[in-house]
Amino acid sequence: MHVIEIRRYPVKSMLGEELPAAEVGERGLAGDRLWAVRDPDGKFGSGKNTRRFRRMPGLFDFRAASGAPAPTVTLPDGRRFAADDPAGHRAIGAALGRTVSLAPEASIPHYDEGPVSLITTASLRALAALTGDDIQALRFRANLLIDLLGNRFAEDDWPGRTLRIGPDVVLRILRPLTRCVMIDMAQDAAAERNDLLKLLAGQHEMTFGVVAAVEQTGQVAIEDSCTWV
């Protein structure tokens, strides 16, 4: 097994960036989902409605890239704003048709289920076999895509195990990742669908991939080997 994609999403539920390498700390990839779009009532933009999150259609029209002291957000018309720029908040709100601001993470993490998300090429092939066509990895917004031989939902056997990635990073696999309607939405080069969530709900308990906690921090990079410890 080895890493073939690393993805970071500086603003939750916006498009993100593909990286050759990334630092991994206790909360996950440095800068991942560190900012989020926020409604006036304090709920954060997401692909689903929960106690903390509010579904906000249109967030996939924006792309966020890491920066200091705040990420840069590119609007659909090409304008760019720092995530801490009130003028950018107004522009984003106008594009979404609602009043919003962008806020950095406080005491409660912005991520849904855990610090680091992983999927494998084996599981993508298994899902493709059920749908009859190729499935783009980017639909699942995972931090790490692991290349793995086979054609099965390999991660089903991973919870409770410990995975070393490269020379430094050690992850403890927590549980399968529950999916929402975002996997069917159009994003980047992936066209809109209406079948993936239904299929996973009927045949795979609505899960795909796994979420992990960070046992040992460090750097991950493309082509890093992955071994069980």
PDB file of C-alpha atoms in Angstrom:
ATOM      1  CA  MET A   1       0.000   0.000   0.000  1.00  0.00           C
ATOM      2  CA  HIS A   2       1.134   3.542  -0.653  1.00  0.00           C
ATOM      3  CA  VAL A   3      -0.249   7.084  -0.793  1.00  0.00           C
ATOM      4  CA  ILE A   4      -1.230   8.336  -4.252  1.00  0.00           C
ATOM      5  CA  GLU A   5      -3.309  11.449  -3.395  1.00  0.00           C
ATOM      6  CA  ILE A   6      -3.260  13.996  -0.578  1.00  0.00           C
ATOM      7  CA  ARG A   7      -6.117  16.502  -0.382  1.00  0.00           C
ATOM      8  CA  ARG A   8      -6.718  19.400   1.972  1.00  0.00           C
ATOM      9  CA  TYR A   9      -9.843  21.541   2.336  1.00  0.00           C
ATOM     10  CA  PRO A  10      -8.899  24.830   4.018  1.00  0.00           C
ATOM     11  CA  VAL A  11     -12.568  25.923   4.187  1.00  0.00           C
ATOM     12  CA  LYS A  12     -15.065  23.236   5.110  1.00  0.00           C
ATOM     13  CA  SER A  13     -17.374  22.165   2.254  1.00  0.00           C
ATOM     14  CA  MET A  14     -15.589  24.239  -0.406  1.00  0.00           C
ATOM     15  CA  LEU A  15     -13.326  22.770  -3.063  1.00  0.00           C
ATOM     16  CA  GLY A  16      -9.776  22.334  -1.848  1.00  0.00           C
ATOM     17  CA  GLU A  17      -6.270  21.570  -3.031  1.00  0.00           C
ATOM     18  CA  GLU A  18      -4.232  18.527  -3.998  1.00  0.00           C
ATOM     19  CA  LEU A  19      -0.795  18.425  -2.376  1.00  0.00           C
ATOM     20  CA  PRO A  20       2.512  16.608  -2.875  1.00  0.00           C
ATOM     21  CA  ALA A  21       3.041  16.474   0.905  1.00  0.00           C
ATOM     22  CA  ALA A  22       1.463  17.732   4.125  1.00  0.00           C
ATOM     23  CA  GLU A  23       2.243  18.068   7.794  1.00  0.00           C
ATOM     24  CA  VAL A  24      -0.006  15.985  10.051  1.00  0.00           C
ATOM     25  CA  GLY A  25      -0.698  17.118  13.599  1.00  0.00           C
ATOM     26  CA  GLU A  26      -3.071  15.879  16.263  1.00  0.00           C
ATOM     27  CA  ARG A  27      -6.093  17.495  14.556  1.00  0.00           C
ATOM     28  CA  GLY A  28      -5.156  16.124  11.124  1.00  0.00           C
ATOM     29  CA  LEU A  29      -3.550  17.689   8.056  1.00  0.00           C
ATOM     30  CA  ALA A  30      -2.261  21.163   8.865  1.00  0.00           C
ATOM     31  CA  GLY A  31      -4.917  23.687   7.821  1.00  0.00           C
ATOM     32  CA  ASP A  32      -7.530  21.120   6.818  1.00  0.00           C
ATOM     33  CA  ARG A  33     -11.099  22.344   7.439  1.00  0.00           C
ATOM     34  CA  LEU A  34      -9.703  24.961   9.779  1.00  0.00           C
ATOM     35  CA  TRP A  35     -12.179  27.580   8.508  1.00  0.00           C
ATOM     36  CA  ALA A  36     -15.894  27.299   7.740  1.00  0.00           C
ATOM     37  CA  VAL A  37     -18.746  29.380   6.333  1.00  0.00           C
ATOM     38  CA  ARG A  38     -21.063  30.473   9.147  1.00  0.00           C
ATOM     39  CA  ASP A  39     -24.679  31.608   9.190  1.00  0.00           C
ATOM     40  CA  PRO A  40     -25.741  34.485  11.478  1.00  0.00           C
ATOM     41  CA  ASP A  41     -27.208  31.913  13.894  1.00  0.00           C
ATOM     42  CA  GLY A  42     -23.811  30.251  14.260  1.00  0.00           C
ATOM     43  CA  LYS A  43     -24.359  27.119  12.177  1.00  0.00           C
ATOM     44  CA  PHE A  44     -21.576  26.131   9.791  1.00  0.00           C
ATOM     45  CA  GLY A  45     -22.006  25.441   6.086  1.00  0.00           C
ATOM     46  CA  SER A  46     -22.012  21.748   5.204  1.00  0.00           C
ATOM     47  CA  GLY A  47     -23.631  19.164   2.965  1.00  0.00           C
ATOM     48  CA  LYS A  48     -26.131  18.185   5.654  1.00  0.00           C
ATOM     49  CA  ASN A  49     -28.306  19.605   8.413  1.00  0.00           C
ATOM     50  CA  THR A  50     -27.370  18.743  11.998  1.00  0.00           C
ATOM     51  CA  ARG A  51     -27.283  20.511  15.353  1.00  0.00           C
ATOM     52  CA  ARG A  52     -24.034  22.253  14.360  1.00  0.00           C
ATOM     53  CA  PHE A  53     -24.152  22.255  10.546  1.00  0.00           C
ATOM     54  CA  ARG A  54     -26.504  23.682   7.934  1.00  0.00           C
ATOM     55  CA  ARG A  55     -26.725  22.486   4.378  1.00  0.00           C
ATOM     56  CA  MET A  56     -25.658  25.317   2.069  1.00  0.00           C
ATOM     57  CA  PRO A  57     -26.048  24.539  -1.638  1.00  0.00           C
ATOM     58  CA  GLY A  58     -23.460  26.297  -3.768  1.00  0.00           C
ATOM     59  CA  LEU A  59     -20.358  25.912  -1.610  1.00  0.00           C
ATOM     60  CA  PHE A  60     -18.771  23.676  -4.245  1.00  0.00           C
ATOM     61  CA  ASP A  61     -18.685  26.737  -6.528  1.00  0.00           C
ATOM     62  CA  PHE A  62     -15.890  28.153  -4.356  1.00  0.00           C
ATOM     63  CA  ARG A  63     -12.296  26.979  -4.012  1.00  0.00           C
ATOM     64  CA  ALA A  64     -10.079  27.520  -0.988  1.00  0.00           C
ATOM     65  CA  ALA A  65      -6.285  27.465  -0.929  1.00  0.00           C
ATOM     66  CA  SER A  66      -4.083  27.553   2.134  1.00  0.00           C
ATOM     67  CA  GLY A  67      -2.503  30.816   3.176  1.00  0.00           C
ATOM     68  CA  ALA A  68      -1.336  32.758   6.210  1.00  0.00           C
ATOM     69  CA  PRO A  69      -2.888  34.115   8.299  1.00  0.00           C
ATOM     70  CA  ALA A  70      -6.024  32.884   6.485  1.00  0.00           C
ATOM     71  CA  PRO A  71      -6.879  30.810   3.402  1.00  0.00           C
ATOM     72  CA  THR A  72      -7.676  32.446   0.061  1.00  0.00           C
ATOM     73  CA  VAL A  73     -11.136  31.820  -1.397  1.00  0.00           C
ATOM     74  CA  THR A  74     -11.738  32.013  -5.156  1.00  0.00           C
ATOM     75  CA  LEU A  75     -15.296  32.908  -6.160  1.00  0.00           C
ATOM     76  CA  PRO A  76     -17.059  31.523  -9.247  1.00  0.00           C
ATOM     77  CA  ASP A  77     -16.362  34.777 -11.116  1.00  0.00           C
ATOM     78  CA  GLY A  78     -12.622  34.532 -10.389  1.00  0.00           C
ATOM     79  CA  ARG A  79     -12.400  37.146  -7.625  1.00  0.00           C
ATOM     80  CA  ARG A  80     -10.219  36.203  -4.664  1.00  0.00           C
ATOM     81  CA  PHE A  81     -10.494  37.186  -1.030  1.00  0.00           C
ATOM     82  CA  ALA A  82      -8.743  36.225   2.160  1.00  0.00           C
ATOM     83  CA  ALA A  83     -11.030  34.231   4.425  1.00  0.00           C
ATOM     84  CA  ASP A  84     -10.727  36.916   7.123  1.00  0.00           C
ATOM     85  CA  ASP A  85     -11.698  39.781   4.759  1.00  0.00           C
ATOM     86  CA  PRO A  86     -15.214  41.144   5.495  1.00  0.00           C
ATOM     87  CA  ALA A  87     -15.510  42.237   1.847  1.00  0.00           C
ATOM     88  CA  GLY A  88     -14.991  38.606   0.884  1.00  0.00           C
ATOM     89  CA  HIS A  89     -17.685  37.532   3.328  1.00  0.00           C
ATOM     90  CA  ARG A  90     -20.143  39.895   1.656  1.00  0.00           C
ATOM     91  CA  ALA A  91     -19.162  38.694  -1.805  1.00  0.00           C
ATOM     92  CA  ILE A  92     -19.525  35.042  -0.826  1.00  0.00           C
ATOM     93  CA  GLY A  93     -22.878  35.766   0.810  1.00  0.00           C
ATOM     94  CA  ALA A  94     -24.107  37.555  -2.307  1.00  0.00           C
ATOM     95  CA  ALA A  95     -23.126  34.568  -4.464  1.00  0.00           C
ATOM     96  CA  LEU A  96     -24.857  32.161  -2.073  1.00  0.00           C
ATOM     97  CA  GLY A  97     -27.912  34.381  -1.661  1.00  0.00           C
ATOM     98  CA  ARG A  98     -27.624  34.503   2.124  1.00  0.00           C
ATOM     99  CA  THR A  99     -25.772  36.400   4.846  1.00  0.00           C
ATOM    100  CA  VAL A 100     -22.613  34.570   5.908  1.00  0.00           C
ATOM    101  CA  SER A 101     -19.197  35.088   7.419  1.00  0.00           C
ATOM    102  CA  LEU A 102     -16.114  32.875   7.497  1.00  0.00           C
ATOM    103  CA  ALA A 103     -14.802  31.769  10.862  1.00  0.00           C
ATOM    104  CA  PRO A 104     -11.732  29.853  12.036  1.00  0.00           C
ATOM    105  CA  GLU A 105     -12.117  26.795  14.222  1.00  0.00           C
ATOM    106  CA  ALA A 106     -12.605  27.482  17.931  1.00  0.00           C
ATOM    107  CA  SER A 107     -12.957  24.939  20.713  1.00  0.00           C
ATOM    108  CA  ILE A 108     -14.986  22.437  18.655  1.00  0.00           C
ATOM    109  CA  PRO A 109     -13.425  20.987  15.470  1.00  0.00           C
ATOM    110  CA  HIS A 110     -15.019  21.781  12.120  1.00  0.00           C
ATOM    111  CA  TYR A 111     -14.519  18.264  10.794  1.00  0.00           C
ATOM    112  CA  ASP A 112     -17.463  15.885  11.024  1.00  0.00           C
ATOM    113  CA  GLU A 113     -16.171  12.582  12.363  1.00  0.00           C
ATOM    114  CA  GLY A 114     -12.427  12.642  12.950  1.00  0.00           C
ATOM    115  CA  PRO A 115      -9.058  14.199  12.125  1.00  0.00           C
ATOM    116  CA  VAL A 116      -7.959  12.212   9.029  1.00  0.00           C
ATOM    117  CA  SER A 117     -10.101  10.489   6.396  1.00  0.00           C
ATOM    118  CA  LEU A 118      -8.838   7.702   4.133  1.00  0.00           C
ATOM    119  CA  ILE A 119     -10.154   5.750   1.156  1.00  0.00           C
ATOM    120  CA  THR A 120      -8.525   3.109  -1.051  1.00  0.00           C
ATOM    121  CA  THR A 121      -8.427   2.366  -4.758  1.00  0.00           C
ATOM    122  CA  ALA A 122      -9.698  -1.135  -3.931  1.00  0.00           C
ATOM    123  CA  SER A 123     -12.918   0.321  -2.499  1.00  0.00           C
ATOM    124  CA  LEU A 124     -13.298   2.684  -5.461  1.00  0.00           C
ATOM    125  CA  ARG A 125     -13.109  -0.318  -7.780  1.00  0.00           C
ATOM    126  CA  ALA A 126     -15.636  -2.195  -5.640  1.00  0.00           C
ATOM    127  CA  LEU A 127     -18.048   0.733  -5.859  1.00  0.00           C
ATOM    128  CA  ALA A 128     -17.426   1.122  -9.584  1.00  0.00           C
ATOM    129  CA  ALA A 129     -18.323  -2.543 -10.074  1.00  0.00           C
ATOM    130  CA  LEU A 130     -21.700  -1.887  -8.435  1.00  0.00           C
ATOM    131  CA  THR A 131     -22.435   1.231 -10.476  1.00  0.00           C
ATOM    132  CA  GLY A 132     -21.003   0.080 -13.796  1.00  0.00           C
ATOM    133  CA  ASP A 133     -18.769   3.125 -14.284  1.00  0.00           C
ATOM    134  CA  ASP A 134     -15.648   4.738 -12.847  1.00  0.00           C
ATOM    135  CA  ILE A 135     -15.952   6.682  -9.594  1.00  0.00           C
ATOM    136  CA  GLN A 136     -13.691   9.683  -9.001  1.00  0.00           C
ATOM    137  CA  ALA A 137     -11.901   9.662  -5.655  1.00  0.00           C
ATOM    138  CA  LEU A 138     -12.438  13.403  -5.227  1.00  0.00           C
ATOM    139  CA  ARG A 139     -16.175  12.828  -4.628  1.00  0.00           C
ATOM    140  CA  PHE A 140     -15.371  11.546  -1.151  1.00  0.00           C
ATOM    141  CA  ARG A 141     -13.171  14.498  -0.109  1.00  0.00           C
ATOM    142  CA  ALA A 142     -10.766  12.176   1.695  1.00  0.00           C
ATOM    143  CA  ASN A 143      -7.448  13.453   2.951  1.00  0.00           C
ATOM    144  CA  LEU A 144      -5.555  10.374   1.771  1.00  0.00           C
ATOM    145  CA  LEU A 145      -6.117   8.024  -1.146  1.00  0.00           C
ATOM    146  CA  ILE A 146      -4.254   4.764  -0.590  1.00  0.00           C
ATOM    147  CA  ASP A 147      -3.396   2.556  -3.549  1.00  0.00           C
ATOM    148  CA  LEU A 148      -4.335  -1.025  -2.725  1.00  0.00           C
ATOM    149  CA  LEU A 149      -4.703  -4.086  -4.913  1.00  0.00           C
ATOM    150  CA  GLY A 150      -8.040  -5.804  -5.232  1.00  0.00           C
ATOM    151  CA  ASN A 151     -11.689  -5.028  -5.783  1.00  0.00           C
ATOM    152  CA  ARG A 152     -13.384  -4.929  -2.386  1.00  0.00           C
ATOM    153  CA  PHE A 153     -14.327  -2.546   0.418  1.00  0.00           C
ATOM    154  CA  ALA A 154     -10.969  -3.121   2.065  1.00  0.00           C
ATOM    155  CA  GLU A 155     -11.380  -0.498   4.797  1.00  0.00           C
ATOM    156  CA  ASP A 156     -14.216  -2.494   6.382  1.00  0.00           C
ATOM    157  CA  ASP A 157     -11.531  -4.519   8.177  1.00  0.00           C
ATOM    158  CA  TRP A 158      -9.472  -1.535   9.323  1.00  0.00           C
ATOM    159  CA  PRO A 159     -11.189  -0.088  12.463  1.00  0.00           C
ATOM    160  CA  GLY A 160      -9.118  -0.775  15.557  1.00  0.00           C
ATOM    161  CA  ARG A 161      -5.877  -1.196  13.609  1.00  0.00           C
ATOM    162  CA  THR A 162      -2.846   1.106  13.535  1.00  0.00           C
ATOM    163  CA  LEU A 163      -1.340   2.282  10.254  1.00  0.00           C
ATOM    164  CA  ARG A 164       2.107   3.803   9.723  1.00  0.00           C
ATOM    165  CA  ILE A 165       2.427   6.143   6.739  1.00  0.00           C
ATOM    166  CA  GLY A 166       5.948   6.979   5.664  1.00  0.00           C
ATOM    167  CA  PRO A 167       8.666   7.215   8.326  1.00  0.00           C
ATOM    168  CA  ASP A 168       6.771   9.359  10.840  1.00  0.00           C
ATOM    169  CA  VAL A 169       2.969   9.379  10.831  1.00  0.00           C
ATOM    170  CA  VAL A 170       0.972   6.747  12.717  1.00  0.00           C
ATOM    171  CA  LEU A 171      -2.829   6.665  12.484  1.00  0.00           C
ATOM    172  CA  ARG A 172      -5.318   4.699  14.578  1.00  0.00           C
ATOM    173  CA  ILE A 173      -8.316   3.737  12.466  1.00  0.00           C
ATOM    174  CA  LEU A 174     -11.485   4.626  14.349  1.00  0.00           C
ATOM    175  CA  ARG A 175     -14.569   3.689  12.294  1.00  0.00           C
ATOM    176  CA  PRO A 176     -16.185   3.753   8.848  1.00  0.00           C
ATOM    177  CA  LEU A 177     -17.103   7.168   7.468  1.00  0.00           C
ATOM    178  CA  THR A 178     -20.838   7.833   7.132  1.00  0.00           C
ATOM    179  CA  ARG A 179     -21.624   9.611   3.865  1.00  0.00           C
ATOM    180  CA  CYS A 180     -24.099  12.328   2.901  1.00  0.00           C
ATOM    181  CA  VAL A 181     -25.572  13.802  -0.278  1.00  0.00           C
ATOM    182  CA  MET A 182     -22.299  15.613  -1.072  1.00  0.00           C
ATOM    183  CA  ILE A 183     -20.899  12.518  -2.787  1.00  0.00           C
ATOM    184  CA  ASP A 184     -23.552  12.859  -5.519  1.00  0.00           C
ATOM    185  CA  MET A 185     -23.064  16.598  -6.055  1.00  0.00           C
ATOM    186  CA  ALA A 186     -21.139  18.025  -8.995  1.00  0.00           C
ATOM    187  CA  GLN A 187     -17.691  19.163  -7.929  1.00  0.00           C
ATOM    188  CA  ASP A 188     -14.604  19.948  -9.962  1.00  0.00           C
ATOM    189  CA  ALA A 189     -14.493  17.458 -12.846  1.00  0.00           C
ATOM    190  CA  ALA A 190     -17.104  15.175 -11.267  1.00  0.00           C
ATOM    191  CA  ALA A 191     -20.603  15.559 -12.731  1.00  0.00           C
ATOM    192  CA  GLU A 192     -23.782  15.453 -10.670  1.00  0.00           C
ATOM    193  CA  ARG A 193     -25.181  11.997  -9.894  1.00  0.00           C
ATOM    194  CA  ASN A 194     -28.170  10.662  -7.988  1.00  0.00           C
ATOM    195  CA  ASP A 195     -27.216   7.080  -7.247  1.00  0.00           C
ATOM    196  CA  LEU A 196     -24.138   6.810  -5.024  1.00  0.00           C
ATOM    197  CA  LEU A 197     -25.693   7.657  -1.654  1.00  0.00           C
ATOM    198  CA  LYS A 198     -28.690   5.408  -2.357  1.00  0.00           C
ATOM    199  CA  LEU A 199     -26.372   2.569  -3.346  1.00  0.00           C
ATOM    200  CA  LEU A 200     -24.213   2.925  -0.231  1.00  0.00           C
ATOM    201  CA  ALA A 201     -27.328   3.174   1.940  1.00  0.00           C
ATOM    202  CA  GLY A 202     -28.703  -0.047   0.506  1.00  0.00           C
ATOM    203  CA  GLN A 203     -25.537  -2.097   0.271  1.00  0.00           C
ATOM    204  CA  HIS A 204     -22.912  -0.634   2.601  1.00  0.00           C
ATOM    205  CA  GLU A 205     -24.671   0.960   5.586  1.00  0.00           C
ATOM    206  CA  MET A 206     -24.134   4.397   4.007  1.00  0.00           C
ATOM    207  CA  THR A 207     -20.383   4.271   4.690  1.00  0.00           C
ATOM    208  CA  PHE A 208     -17.318   4.578   2.486  1.00  0.00           C
ATOM    209  CA  GLY A 209     -13.734   4.867   3.700  1.00  0.00           C
ATOM    210  CA  VAL A 210     -12.615   5.343   7.288  1.00  0.00           C
ATOM    211  CA  VAL A 211     -11.681   8.074   9.727  1.00  0.00           C
ATOM    212  CA  ALA A 212      -8.542   7.951  11.870  1.00  0.00           C
ATOM    213  CA  ALA A 213      -6.980   9.591  14.904  1.00  0.00           C
ATOM    214  CA  VAL A 214      -3.341  10.681  14.850  1.00  0.00           C
ATOM    215  CA  GLU A 215      -1.135   8.638  17.168  1.00  0.00           C
ATOM    216  CA  GLN A 216       2.163  10.078  15.908  1.00  0.00           C
ATOM    217  CA  THR A 217       2.591  13.348  14.031  1.00  0.00           C
ATOM    218  CA  GLY A 218       4.898  14.120  11.111  1.00  0.00           C
ATOM    219  CA  GLN A 219       4.782  14.533   7.359  1.00  0.00           C
ATOM    220  CA  VAL A 220       3.009  12.459   4.713  1.00  0.00           C
ATOM    221  CA  ALA A 221       3.987  12.575   1.057  1.00  0.00           C
ATOM    222  CA  ILE A 222       2.951  11.043  -2.240  1.00  0.00           C
ATOM    223  CA  GLU A 223       4.405   7.540  -2.642  1.00  0.00           C
ATOM    224  CA  ASP A 224       4.821   7.061   1.117  1.00  0.00           C
ATOM    225  CA  SER A 225       4.409   3.385   1.987  1.00  0.00           C
ATOM    226  CA  CYS A 226       1.637   2.317   4.368  1.00  0.00           C
ATOM    227  CA  THR A 227       2.226  -0.568   6.787  1.00  0.00           C
ATOM    228  CA  TRP A 228       0.305  -2.053   9.696  1.00  0.00           C
ATOM    229  CA  VAL A 229       1.958  -1.814  13.093  1.00  0.00           C
TER     230      VAL A 229
END
